[in-house]
Amino acid sequence: AGNDTYVIDNTGDVVTENAGEGADLVRSSVSYTLTANVENLTLTGTSALNGTGNTLNNVLTGNSGNNVLSGGTGADTLIG
């Protein structure tokens, strides 16, 4: 349980992660807000999507669409 990768393809998908279990990544083809204890988000596909961070230091990476990336309160890196 560490450095996990989750694939999200439905707005109803939920990621549950415990604190201190590595740097986790969500790869999402739909607009997504990171849940607690998940650090990184990469938007996939070509659609215009929204990616939203949480209170951690997030890395949010957009896809080739017109994305809106919102980091939250951590020291975030926004790419795209």
PDB file with SEQRES, HELIX, SHEET and CRYST1 records, atoms N, CA, C and O in Angstrom:
SEQRES   1 A   80  ALA GLY ASN ASP THR TYR VAL ILE ASP ASN THR GLY ASP          
SEQRES   2 A   80  VAL VAL THR GLU ASN ALA GLY GLU GLY ALA ASP LEU VAL          
SEQRES   3 A   80  ARG SER SER VAL SER TYR THR LEU THR ALA ASN VAL GLU          
SEQRES   4 A   80  ASN LEU THR LEU THR GLY THR SER ALA LEU ASN GLY THR          
SEQRES   5 A   80  GLY ASN THR LEU ASN ASN VAL LEU THR GLY ASN SER GLY          
SEQRES   6 A   80  ASN ASN VAL LEU SER GLY GLY THR GLY ALA ASP THR LEU          
SEQRES   7 A   80  ILE GLY                                                      
SHEET    1 AA1 5 THR A   5  ILE A   8  0                                        
SHEET    2 AA1 5 LEU A  25  SER A  28  1                                        
SHEET    3 AA1 5 ASN A  40  LEU A  43  1                                        
SHEET    4 AA1 5 VAL A  59  THR A  61  1                                        
SHEET    5 AA1 5 THR A  77  ILE A  79  1                                        
SHEET    1 AA2 3 TYR A  32  THR A  33  0                                        
SHEET    2 AA2 3 ASN A  50  THR A  52  1                                        
SHEET    3 AA2 3 VAL A  68  SER A  70  1                                        
CRYST1    1.000    1.000    1.000  90.00  90.00  90.00 P 1           1          
ATOM      1  N   ALA A   1       0.840  -1.171   0.000  1.00  0.00           N  
ATOM      2  CA  ALA A   1       0.000   0.000   0.000  1.00  0.00           C  
ATOM      3  C   ALA A   1       0.879   1.225   0.000  1.00  0.00           C  
ATOM      4  O   ALA A   1       1.198   1.785   1.049  1.00  0.00           O  
ATOM      5  N   GLY A   2       1.260   1.628  -1.173  1.00  0.00           N  
ATOM      6  CA  GLY A   2       2.040   2.834  -1.331  1.00  0.00           C  
ATOM      7  C   GLY A   2       2.227   3.127  -2.797  1.00  0.00           C  
ATOM      8  O   GLY A   2       2.319   2.211  -3.615  1.00  0.00           O  
ATOM      9  N   ASN A   3       2.285   4.425  -3.140  1.00  0.00           N  
ATOM     10  CA  ASN A   3       2.462   4.845  -4.526  1.00  0.00           C  
ATOM     11  C   ASN A   3       1.437   4.170  -5.442  1.00  0.00           C  
ATOM     12  O   ASN A   3       1.795   3.544  -6.440  1.00  0.00           O  
ATOM     13  N   ASP A   4       0.172   4.307  -5.087  1.00  0.00           N  
ATOM     14  CA  ASP A   4      -0.913   3.675  -5.837  1.00  0.00           C  
ATOM     15  C   ASP A   4      -1.350   4.544  -7.011  1.00  0.00           C  
ATOM     16  O   ASP A   4      -1.240   5.769  -6.960  1.00  0.00           O  
ATOM     17  N   THR A   5      -1.847   3.901  -8.072  1.00  0.00           N  
ATOM     18  CA  THR A   5      -2.434   4.591  -9.217  1.00  0.00           C  
ATOM     19  C   THR A   5      -3.873   4.121  -9.373  1.00  0.00           C  
ATOM     20  O   THR A   5      -4.154   2.923  -9.390  1.00  0.00           O  
ATOM     21  N   TYR A   6      -4.784   5.094  -9.486  1.00  0.00           N  
ATOM     22  CA  TYR A   6      -6.206   4.808  -9.650  1.00  0.00           C  
ATOM     23  C   TYR A   6      -6.666   5.360 -10.994  1.00  0.00           C  
ATOM     24  O   TYR A   6      -6.262   6.457 -11.380  1.00  0.00           O  
ATOM     25  N   VAL A   7      -7.501   4.621 -11.709  1.00  0.00           N  
ATOM     26  CA  VAL A   7      -8.058   5.064 -12.984  1.00  0.00           C  
ATOM     27  C   VAL A   7      -9.536   5.381 -12.773  1.00  0.00           C  
ATOM     28  O   VAL A   7     -10.316   4.526 -12.353  1.00  0.00           O  
ATOM     29  N   ILE A   8      -9.904   6.625 -13.071  1.00  0.00           N  
ATOM     30  CA  ILE A   8     -11.270   7.103 -12.884  1.00  0.00           C  
ATOM     31  C   ILE A   8     -11.885   7.350 -14.259  1.00  0.00           C  
ATOM     32  O   ILE A   8     -11.317   8.068 -15.082  1.00  0.00           O  
ATOM     33  N   ASP A   9     -13.059   6.746 -14.502  1.00  0.00           N  
ATOM     34  CA  ASP A   9     -13.736   6.958 -15.781  1.00  0.00           C  
ATOM     35  C   ASP A   9     -15.229   7.233 -15.611  1.00  0.00           C  
ATOM     36  O   ASP A   9     -15.987   7.221 -16.582  1.00  0.00           O  
ATOM     37  N   ASN A  10     -15.643   7.480 -14.364  1.00  0.00           N  
ATOM     38  CA  ASN A  10     -17.041   7.742 -14.059  1.00  0.00           C  
ATOM     39  C   ASN A  10     -17.086   8.743 -12.915  1.00  0.00           C  
ATOM     40  O   ASN A  10     -16.330   8.620 -11.951  1.00  0.00           O  
ATOM     41  N   THR A  11     -17.969   9.736 -13.014  1.00  0.00           N  
ATOM     42  CA  THR A  11     -18.023  10.764 -11.966  1.00  0.00           C  
ATOM     43  C   THR A  11     -18.420  10.206 -10.609  1.00  0.00           C  
ATOM     44  O   THR A  11     -18.215  10.871  -9.594  1.00  0.00           O  
ATOM     45  N   GLY A  12     -18.976   9.015 -10.565  1.00  0.00           N  
ATOM     46  CA  GLY A  12     -19.342   8.386  -9.299  1.00  0.00           C  
ATOM     47  C   GLY A  12     -18.223   7.594  -8.653  1.00  0.00           C  
ATOM     48  O   GLY A  12     -18.380   7.113  -7.531  1.00  0.00           O  
ATOM     49  N   ASP A  13     -17.087   7.445  -9.341  1.00  0.00           N  
ATOM     50  CA  ASP A  13     -15.955   6.707  -8.765  1.00  0.00           C  
ATOM     51  C   ASP A  13     -15.377   7.458  -7.570  1.00  0.00           C  
ATOM     52  O   ASP A  13     -15.258   8.682  -7.603  1.00  0.00           O  
ATOM     53  N   VAL A  14     -15.019   6.730  -6.518  1.00  0.00           N  
ATOM     54  CA  VAL A  14     -14.465   7.323  -5.300  1.00  0.00           C  
ATOM     55  C   VAL A  14     -13.163   6.613  -4.951  1.00  0.00           C  
ATOM     56  O   VAL A  14     -13.089   5.385  -4.975  1.00  0.00           O  
ATOM     57  N   VAL A  15     -12.141   7.395  -4.629  1.00  0.00           N  
ATOM     58  CA  VAL A  15     -10.859   6.849  -4.190  1.00  0.00           C  
ATOM     59  C   VAL A  15     -10.747   7.058  -2.688  1.00  0.00           C  
ATOM     60  O   VAL A  15     -10.931   8.172  -2.199  1.00  0.00           O  
ATOM     61  N   THR A  16     -10.446   5.996  -1.956  1.00  0.00           N  
ATOM     62  CA  THR A  16     -10.217   6.074  -0.513  1.00  0.00           C  
ATOM     63  C   THR A  16      -8.784   5.653  -0.246  1.00  0.00           C  
ATOM     64  O   THR A  16      -8.377   4.546  -0.600  1.00  0.00           O  
ATOM     65  N   GLU A  17      -8.021   6.538   0.380  1.00  0.00           N  
ATOM     66  CA  GLU A  17      -6.596   6.301   0.612  1.00  0.00           C  
ATOM     67  C   GLU A  17      -6.268   6.717   2.038  1.00  0.00           C  
ATOM     68  O   GLU A  17      -6.766   7.736   2.518  1.00  0.00           O  
ATOM     69  N   ASN A  18      -5.436   5.940   2.719  1.00  0.00           N  
ATOM     70  CA  ASN A  18      -4.999   6.280   4.070  1.00  0.00           C  
ATOM     71  C   ASN A  18      -3.795   7.211   4.025  1.00  0.00           C  
ATOM     72  O   ASN A  18      -3.045   7.224   3.050  1.00  0.00           O  
ATOM     73  N   ALA A  19      -3.619   7.984   5.084  1.00  0.00           N  
ATOM     74  CA  ALA A  19      -2.486   8.908   5.173  1.00  0.00           C  
ATOM     75  C   ALA A  19      -1.174   8.136   5.268  1.00  0.00           C  
ATOM     76  O   ALA A  19      -1.121   7.042   5.828  1.00  0.00           O  
ATOM     77  N   GLY A  20      -0.120   8.725   4.712  1.00  0.00           N  
ATOM     78  CA  GLY A  20       1.218   8.178   4.858  1.00  0.00           C  
ATOM     79  C   GLY A  20       1.493   6.922   4.060  1.00  0.00           C  
ATOM     80  O   GLY A  20       2.389   6.153   4.409  1.00  0.00           O  
ATOM     81  N   GLU A  21       0.740   6.698   2.996  1.00  0.00           N  
ATOM     82  CA  GLU A  21       0.936   5.484   2.197  1.00  0.00           C  
ATOM     83  C   GLU A  21       1.522   5.783   0.828  1.00  0.00           C  
ATOM     84  O   GLU A  21       1.102   5.190  -0.166  1.00  0.00           O  
ATOM     85  N   GLY A  22       2.482   6.691   0.761  1.00  0.00           N  
ATOM     86  CA  GLY A  22       3.173   6.973  -0.488  1.00  0.00           C  
ATOM     87  C   GLY A  22       2.515   8.086  -1.279  1.00  0.00           C  
ATOM     88  O   GLY A  22       1.533   8.691  -0.850  1.00  0.00           O  
ATOM     89  N   ALA A  23       3.094   8.341  -2.462  1.00  0.00           N  
ATOM     90  CA  ALA A  23       2.574   9.359  -3.382  1.00  0.00           C  
ATOM     91  C   ALA A  23       1.634   8.676  -4.361  1.00  0.00           C  
ATOM     92  O   ALA A  23       2.054   7.834  -5.154  1.00  0.00           O  
ATOM     93  N   ASP A  24       0.373   9.039  -4.300  1.00  0.00           N  
ATOM     94  CA  ASP A  24      -0.657   8.373  -5.083  1.00  0.00           C  
ATOM     95  C   ASP A  24      -1.068   9.222  -6.280  1.00  0.00           C  
ATOM     96  O   ASP A  24      -0.983  10.450  -6.241  1.00  0.00           O  
ATOM     97  N   LEU A  25      -1.514   8.556  -7.342  1.00  0.00           N  
ATOM     98  CA  LEU A  25      -1.886   9.214  -8.591  1.00  0.00           C  
ATOM     99  C   LEU A  25      -3.273   8.768  -9.024  1.00  0.00           C  
ATOM    100  O   LEU A  25      -3.595   7.580  -9.015  1.00  0.00           O  
ATOM    101  N   VAL A  26      -4.091   9.751  -9.407  1.00  0.00           N  
ATOM    102  CA  VAL A  26      -5.360   9.473 -10.070  1.00  0.00           C  
ATOM    103  C   VAL A  26      -5.200   9.867 -11.532  1.00  0.00           C  
ATOM    104  O   VAL A  26      -4.774  10.982 -11.834  1.00  0.00           O  
ATOM    105  N   ARG A  27      -5.540   8.959 -12.436  1.00  0.00           N  
ATOM    106  CA  ARG A  27      -5.597   9.219 -13.883  1.00  0.00           C  
ATOM    107  C   ARG A  27      -7.079   9.235 -14.240  1.00  0.00           C  
ATOM    108  O   ARG A  27      -7.757   8.211 -14.156  1.00  0.00           O  
ATOM    109  N   SER A  28      -7.582  10.415 -14.642  1.00  0.00           N  
ATOM    110  CA  SER A  28      -9.026  10.564 -14.811  1.00  0.00           C  
ATOM    111  C   SER A  28      -9.402  11.064 -16.201  1.00  0.00           C  
ATOM    112  O   SER A  28      -8.786  11.987 -16.734  1.00  0.00           O  
ATOM    113  N   SER A  29     -10.429  10.431 -16.779  1.00  0.00           N  
ATOM    114  CA  SER A  29     -10.976  10.867 -18.062  1.00  0.00           C  
ATOM    115  C   SER A  29     -12.240  11.704 -17.879  1.00  0.00           C  
ATOM    116  O   SER A  29     -12.910  12.038 -18.856  1.00  0.00           O  
ATOM    117  N   VAL A  30     -12.570  12.045 -16.626  1.00  0.00           N  
ATOM    118  CA  VAL A  30     -13.700  12.915 -16.285  1.00  0.00           C  
ATOM    119  C   VAL A  30     -13.201  13.972 -15.304  1.00  0.00           C  
ATOM    120  O   VAL A  30     -12.153  13.794 -14.683  1.00  0.00           O  
ATOM    121  N   SER A  31     -13.941  15.068 -15.161  1.00  0.00           N  
ATOM    122  CA  SER A  31     -13.564  16.081 -14.173  1.00  0.00           C  
ATOM    123  C   SER A  31     -13.494  15.425 -12.803  1.00  0.00           C  
ATOM    124  O   SER A  31     -14.325  14.583 -12.462  1.00  0.00           O  
ATOM    125  N   TYR A  32     -12.484  15.824 -12.015  1.00  0.00           N  
ATOM    126  CA  TYR A  32     -12.257  15.108 -10.759  1.00  0.00           C  
ATOM    127  C   TYR A  32     -11.655  16.035  -9.708  1.00  0.00           C  
ATOM    128  O   TYR A  32     -10.847  16.910 -10.018  1.00  0.00           O  
ATOM    129  N   THR A  33     -12.067  15.825  -8.453  1.00  0.00           N  
ATOM    130  CA  THR A  33     -11.484  16.491  -7.292  1.00  0.00           C  
ATOM    131  C   THR A  33     -10.778  15.444  -6.454  1.00  0.00           C  
ATOM    132  O   THR A  33     -11.375  14.435  -6.079  1.00  0.00           O  
ATOM    133  N   LEU A  34      -9.501  15.681  -6.158  1.00  0.00           N  
ATOM    134  CA  LEU A  34      -8.742  14.724  -5.355  1.00  0.00           C  
ATOM    135  C   LEU A  34      -9.352  14.575  -3.971  1.00  0.00           C  
ATOM    136  O   LEU A  34      -9.714  15.563  -3.332  1.00  0.00           O  
ATOM    137  N   THR A  35      -9.462  13.349  -3.517  1.00  0.00           N  
ATOM    138  CA  THR A  35      -9.932  13.064  -2.171  1.00  0.00           C  
ATOM    139  C   THR A  35      -8.758  13.156  -1.199  1.00  0.00           C  
ATOM    140  O   THR A  35      -7.612  13.323  -1.618  1.00  0.00           O  
ATOM    141  N   ALA A  36      -9.041  13.048   0.083  1.00  0.00           N  
ATOM    142  CA  ALA A  36      -8.012  13.153   1.119  1.00  0.00           C  
ATOM    143  C   ALA A  36      -6.923  12.104   0.901  1.00  0.00           C  
ATOM    144  O   ALA A  36      -7.202  10.971   0.508  1.00  0.00           O  
ATOM    145  N   ASN A  37      -5.685  12.500   1.164  1.00  0.00           N  
ATOM    146  CA  ASN A  37      -4.515  11.618   1.148  1.00  0.00           C  
ATOM    147  C   ASN A  37      -4.082  11.162  -0.243  1.00  0.00           C  
ATOM    148  O   ASN A  37      -3.248  10.263  -0.359  1.00  0.00           O  
ATOM    149  N   VAL A  38      -4.628  11.759  -1.295  1.00  0.00           N  
ATOM    150  CA  VAL A  38      -4.189  11.478  -2.667  1.00  0.00           C  
ATOM    151  C   VAL A  38      -3.496  12.733  -3.189  1.00  0.00           C  
ATOM    152  O   VAL A  38      -4.061  13.825  -3.134  1.00  0.00           O  
ATOM    153  N   GLU A  39      -2.279  12.578  -3.691  1.00  0.00           N  
ATOM    154  CA  GLU A  39      -1.442  13.726  -4.004  1.00  0.00           C  
ATOM    155  C   GLU A  39      -1.543  14.243  -5.438  1.00  0.00           C  
ATOM    156  O   GLU A  39      -1.493  15.455  -5.649  1.00  0.00           O  
ATOM    157  N   ASN A  40      -1.683  13.365  -6.422  1.00  0.00           N  
ATOM    158  CA  ASN A  40      -1.482  13.778  -7.810  1.00  0.00           C  
ATOM    159  C   ASN A  40      -2.647  13.388  -8.708  1.00  0.00           C  
ATOM    160  O   ASN A  40      -3.302  12.366  -8.503  1.00  0.00           O  
ATOM    161  N   LEU A  41      -2.891  14.238  -9.719  1.00  0.00           N  
ATOM    162  CA  LEU A  41      -3.983  14.021 -10.666  1.00  0.00           C  
ATOM    163  C   LEU A  41      -3.487  14.294 -12.072  1.00  0.00           C  
ATOM    164  O   LEU A  41      -2.886  15.335 -12.337  1.00  0.00           O  
ATOM    165  N   THR A  42      -3.740  13.356 -12.971  1.00  0.00           N  
ATOM    166  CA  THR A  42      -3.473  13.545 -14.396  1.00  0.00           C  
ATOM    167  C   THR A  42      -4.777  13.348 -15.149  1.00  0.00           C  
ATOM    168  O   THR A  42      -5.419  12.303 -15.042  1.00  0.00           O  
ATOM    169  N   LEU A  43      -5.165  14.371 -15.919  1.00  0.00           N  
ATOM    170  CA  LEU A  43      -6.361  14.270 -16.741  1.00  0.00           C  
ATOM    171  C   LEU A  43      -5.988  13.592 -18.051  1.00  0.00           C  
ATOM    172  O   LEU A  43      -4.966  13.922 -18.653  1.00  0.00           O  
ATOM    173  N   THR A  44      -6.808  12.648 -18.495  1.00  0.00           N  
ATOM    174  CA  THR A  44      -6.516  11.886 -19.702  1.00  0.00           C  
ATOM    175  C   THR A  44      -7.531  12.218 -20.795  1.00  0.00           C  
ATOM    176  O   THR A  44      -8.538  12.876 -20.532  1.00  0.00           O  
ATOM    177  N   GLY A  45      -7.271  11.773 -21.996  1.00  0.00           N  
ATOM    178  CA  GLY A  45      -8.164  12.027 -23.115  1.00  0.00           C  
ATOM    179  C   GLY A  45      -7.951  13.413 -23.689  1.00  0.00           C  
ATOM    180  O   GLY A  45      -6.898  14.020 -23.494  1.00  0.00           O  
ATOM    181  N   THR A  46      -8.961  13.917 -24.404  1.00  0.00           N  
ATOM    182  CA  THR A  46      -8.855  15.226 -25.057  1.00  0.00           C  
ATOM    183  C   THR A  46      -9.987  16.175 -24.685  1.00  0.00           C  
ATOM    184  O   THR A  46     -10.038  17.292 -25.200  1.00  0.00           O  
ATOM    185  N   SER A  47     -10.892  15.764 -23.809  1.00  0.00           N  
ATOM    186  CA  SER A  47     -12.029  16.601 -23.412  1.00  0.00           C  
ATOM    187  C   SER A  47     -11.591  17.736 -22.501  1.00  0.00           C  
ATOM    188  O   SER A  47     -10.582  17.632 -21.803  1.00  0.00           O  
ATOM    189  N   ALA A  48     -12.357  18.817 -22.515  1.00  0.00           N  
ATOM    190  CA  ALA A  48     -12.137  19.926 -21.588  1.00  0.00           C  
ATOM    191  C   ALA A  48     -12.633  19.490 -20.211  1.00  0.00           C  
ATOM    192  O   ALA A  48     -13.835  19.332 -20.002  1.00  0.00           O  
ATOM    193  N   LEU A  49     -11.709  19.298 -19.278  1.00  0.00           N  
ATOM    194  CA  LEU A  49     -12.034  18.776 -17.948  1.00  0.00           C  
ATOM    195  C   LEU A  49     -11.558  19.730 -16.871  1.00  0.00           C  
ATOM    196  O   LEU A  49     -10.714  20.593 -17.117  1.00  0.00           O  
ATOM    197  N   ASN A  50     -12.108  19.568 -15.670  1.00  0.00           N  
ATOM    198  CA  ASN A  50     -11.656  20.299 -14.488  1.00  0.00           C  
ATOM    199  C   ASN A  50     -10.904  19.345 -13.580  1.00  0.00           C  
ATOM    200  O   ASN A  50     -11.336  18.213 -13.362  1.00  0.00           O  
ATOM    201  N   GLY A  51      -9.779  19.803 -13.051  1.00  0.00           N  
ATOM    202  CA  GLY A  51      -9.019  19.041 -12.073  1.00  0.00           C  
ATOM    203  C   GLY A  51      -8.815  19.885 -10.839  1.00  0.00           C  
ATOM    204  O   GLY A  51      -8.331  21.013 -10.930  1.00  0.00           O  
ATOM    205  N   THR A  52      -9.180  19.351  -9.677  1.00  0.00           N  
ATOM    206  CA  THR A  52      -9.114  20.113  -8.434  1.00  0.00           C  
ATOM    207  C   THR A  52      -8.313  19.345  -7.401  1.00  0.00           C  
ATOM    208  O   THR A  52      -8.509  18.146  -7.206  1.00  0.00           O  
ATOM    209  N   GLY A  53      -7.406  20.055  -6.740  1.00  0.00           N  
ATOM    210  CA  GLY A  53      -6.577  19.448  -5.714  1.00  0.00           C  
ATOM    211  C   GLY A  53      -7.254  19.455  -4.358  1.00  0.00           C  
ATOM    212  O   GLY A  53      -8.447  19.731  -4.234  1.00  0.00           O  
ATOM    213  N   ASN A  54      -6.456  19.141  -3.343  1.00  0.00           N  
ATOM    214  CA  ASN A  54      -6.934  19.118  -1.963  1.00  0.00           C  
ATOM    215  C   ASN A  54      -5.946  19.902  -1.096  1.00  0.00           C  
ATOM    216  O   ASN A  54      -5.257  20.782  -1.611  1.00  0.00           O  
ATOM    217  N   THR A  55      -5.859  19.615   0.180  1.00  0.00           N  
ATOM    218  CA  THR A  55      -4.990  20.379   1.078  1.00  0.00           C  
ATOM    219  C   THR A  55      -3.530  19.948   1.021  1.00  0.00           C  
ATOM    220  O   THR A  55      -2.681  20.595   1.633  1.00  0.00           O  
ATOM    221  N   LEU A  56      -3.221  18.885   0.309  1.00  0.00           N  
ATOM    222  CA  LEU A  56      -1.835  18.414   0.191  1.00  0.00           C  
ATOM    223  C   LEU A  56      -1.092  19.195  -0.887  1.00  0.00           C  
ATOM    224  O   LEU A  56      -1.681  20.023  -1.582  1.00  0.00           O  
ATOM    225  N   ASN A  57       0.203  18.925  -1.022  1.00  0.00           N  
ATOM    226  CA  ASN A  57       1.000  19.489  -2.107  1.00  0.00           C  
ATOM    227  C   ASN A  57       0.753  18.636  -3.351  1.00  0.00           C  
ATOM    228  O   ASN A  57       1.338  17.564  -3.506  1.00  0.00           O  
ATOM    229  N   ASN A  58      -0.111  19.121  -4.224  1.00  0.00           N  
ATOM    230  CA  ASN A  58      -0.556  18.341  -5.378  1.00  0.00           C  
ATOM    231  C   ASN A  58       0.224  18.679  -6.638  1.00  0.00           C  
ATOM    232  O   ASN A  58       0.744  19.784  -6.787  1.00  0.00           O  
ATOM    233  N   VAL A  59       0.298  17.701  -7.549  1.00  0.00           N  
ATOM    234  CA  VAL A  59       0.713  17.926  -8.928  1.00  0.00           C  
ATOM    235  C   VAL A  59      -0.506  17.617  -9.780  1.00  0.00           C  
ATOM    236  O   VAL A  59      -0.970  16.477  -9.828  1.00  0.00           O  
ATOM    237  N   LEU A  60      -1.028  18.651 -10.458  1.00  0.00           N  
ATOM    238  CA  LEU A  60      -2.192  18.496 -11.328  1.00  0.00           C  
ATOM    239  C   LEU A  60      -1.729  18.688 -12.764  1.00  0.00           C  
ATOM    240  O   LEU A  60      -1.147  19.719 -13.103  1.00  0.00           O  
ATOM    241  N   THR A  61      -1.986  17.694 -13.608  1.00  0.00           N  
ATOM    242  CA  THR A  61      -1.547  17.730 -15.000  1.00  0.00           C  
ATOM    243  C   THR A  61      -2.758  17.647 -15.911  1.00  0.00           C  
ATOM    244  O   THR A  61      -3.555  16.713 -15.821  1.00  0.00           O  
ATOM    245  N   GLY A  62      -2.890  18.635 -16.793  1.00  0.00           N  
ATOM    246  CA  GLY A  62      -4.003  18.650 -17.726  1.00  0.00           C  
ATOM    247  C   GLY A  62      -3.745  17.771 -18.934  1.00  0.00           C  
ATOM    248  O   GLY A  62      -2.641  17.265 -19.137  1.00  0.00           O  
ATOM    249  N   ASN A  63      -4.797  17.600 -19.737  1.00  0.00           N  
ATOM    250  CA  ASN A  63      -4.672  16.875 -20.997  1.00  0.00           C  
ATOM    251  C   ASN A  63      -4.598  17.898 -22.133  1.00  0.00           C  
ATOM    252  O   ASN A  63      -4.278  19.060 -21.886  1.00  0.00           O  
ATOM    253  N   SER A  64      -4.884  17.492 -23.362  1.00  0.00           N  
ATOM    254  CA  SER A  64      -4.796  18.422 -24.488  1.00  0.00           C  
ATOM    255  C   SER A  64      -6.044  19.287 -24.659  1.00  0.00           C  
ATOM    256  O   SER A  64      -6.079  20.142 -25.543  1.00  0.00           O  
ATOM    257  N   GLY A  65      -7.068  19.080 -23.827  1.00  0.00           N  
ATOM    258  CA  GLY A  65      -8.275  19.899 -23.876  1.00  0.00           C  
ATOM    259  C   GLY A  65      -8.091  21.212 -23.132  1.00  0.00           C  
ATOM    260  O   GLY A  65      -7.024  21.479 -22.580  1.00  0.00           O  
ATOM    261  N   ASN A  66      -9.139  22.032 -23.122  1.00  0.00           N  
ATOM    262  CA  ASN A  66      -9.125  23.294 -22.375  1.00  0.00           C  
ATOM    263  C   ASN A  66      -9.520  22.999 -20.938  1.00  0.00           C  
ATOM    264  O   ASN A  66     -10.706  22.977 -20.606  1.00  0.00           O  
ATOM    265  N   ASN A  67      -8.538  22.773 -20.094  1.00  0.00           N  
ATOM    266  CA  ASN A  67      -8.775  22.369 -18.713  1.00  0.00           C  
ATOM    267  C   ASN A  67      -8.792  23.556 -17.768  1.00  0.00           C  
ATOM    268  O   ASN A  67      -8.221  24.607 -18.059  1.00  0.00           O  
ATOM    269  N   VAL A  68      -9.456  23.375 -16.630  1.00  0.00           N  
ATOM    270  CA  VAL A  68      -9.360  24.283 -15.500  1.00  0.00           C  
ATOM    271  C   VAL A  68      -8.721  23.482 -14.375  1.00  0.00           C  
ATOM    272  O   VAL A  68      -9.279  22.482 -13.923  1.00  0.00           O  
ATOM    273  N   LEU A  69      -7.538  23.927 -13.921  1.00  0.00           N  
ATOM    274  CA  LEU A  69      -6.821  23.263 -12.835  1.00  0.00           C  
ATOM    275  C   LEU A  69      -6.823  24.177 -11.627  1.00  0.00           C  
ATOM    276  O   LEU A  69      -6.408  25.332 -11.721  1.00  0.00           O  
ATOM    277  N   SER A  70      -7.289  23.672 -10.484  1.00  0.00           N  
ATOM    278  CA  SER A  70      -7.352  24.443  -9.241  1.00  0.00           C  
ATOM    279  C   SER A  70      -6.632  23.660  -8.159  1.00  0.00           C  
ATOM    280  O   SER A  70      -7.043  22.555  -7.805  1.00  0.00           O  
ATOM    281  N   GLY A  71      -5.555  24.235  -7.634  1.00  0.00           N  
ATOM    282  CA  GLY A  71      -4.697  23.495  -6.726  1.00  0.00           C  
ATOM    283  C   GLY A  71      -5.220  23.271  -5.327  1.00  0.00           C  
ATOM    284  O   GLY A  71      -5.004  22.194  -4.769  1.00  0.00           O  
ATOM    285  N   GLY A  72      -5.883  24.215  -4.745  1.00  0.00           N  
ATOM    286  CA  GLY A  72      -6.256  24.078  -3.343  1.00  0.00           C  
ATOM    287  C   GLY A  72      -5.263  24.813  -2.459  1.00  0.00           C  
ATOM    288  O   GLY A  72      -4.642  25.783  -2.893  1.00  0.00           O  
ATOM    289  N   THR A  73      -5.109  24.356  -1.212  1.00  0.00           N  
ATOM    290  CA  THR A  73      -4.322  25.116  -0.239  1.00  0.00           C  
ATOM    291  C   THR A  73      -2.882  24.660  -0.088  1.00  0.00           C  
ATOM    292  O   THR A  73      -2.129  25.305   0.641  1.00  0.00           O  
ATOM    293  N   GLY A  74      -2.463  23.593  -0.732  1.00  0.00           N  
ATOM    294  CA  GLY A  74      -1.079  23.129  -0.621  1.00  0.00           C  
ATOM    295  C   GLY A  74      -0.159  23.918  -1.534  1.00  0.00           C  
ATOM    296  O   GLY A  74      -0.592  24.836  -2.231  1.00  0.00           O  
ATOM    297  N   ALA A  75       1.123  23.549  -1.524  1.00  0.00           N  
ATOM    298  CA  ALA A  75       2.112  24.112  -2.449  1.00  0.00           C  
ATOM    299  C   ALA A  75       2.049  23.262  -3.715  1.00  0.00           C  
ATOM    300  O   ALA A  75       2.743  22.252  -3.836  1.00  0.00           O  
ATOM    301  N   ASP A  76       1.210  23.685  -4.653  1.00  0.00           N  
ATOM    302  CA  ASP A  76       0.848  22.844  -5.787  1.00  0.00           C  
ATOM    303  C   ASP A  76       1.646  23.165  -7.044  1.00  0.00           C  
ATOM    304  O   ASP A  76       2.155  24.274  -7.209  1.00  0.00           O  
ATOM    305  N   THR A  77       1.745  22.174  -7.927  1.00  0.00           N  
ATOM    306  CA  THR A  77       2.319  22.337  -9.256  1.00  0.00           C  
ATOM    307  C   THR A  77       1.217  22.056 -10.263  1.00  0.00           C  
ATOM    308  O   THR A  77       0.607  20.988 -10.246  1.00  0.00           O  
ATOM    309  N   LEU A  78       0.963  23.032 -11.150  1.00  0.00           N  
ATOM    310  CA  LEU A  78      -0.065  22.888 -12.177  1.00  0.00           C  
ATOM    311  C   LEU A  78       0.626  22.823 -13.528  1.00  0.00           C  
ATOM    312  O   LEU A  78       1.406  23.711 -13.873  1.00  0.00           O  
ATOM    313  N   ILE A  79       0.343  21.772 -14.298  1.00  0.00           N  
ATOM    314  CA  ILE A  79       0.986  21.561 -15.592  1.00  0.00           C  
ATOM    315  C   ILE A  79      -0.104  21.456 -16.646  1.00  0.00           C  
ATOM    316  O   ILE A  79      -0.990  20.608 -16.548  1.00  0.00           O  
ATOM    317  N   GLY A  80      -0.038  22.309 -17.643  1.00  0.00           N  
ATOM    318  CA  GLY A  80      -1.039  22.239 -18.715  1.00  0.00           C  
ATOM    319  C   GLY A  80      -1.716  23.510 -18.849  1.00  0.00           C  
ATOM    320  O   GLY A  80      -2.595  23.654 -19.699  1.00  0.00           O  
TER     321      GLY A  80                                                      
END                                                                             
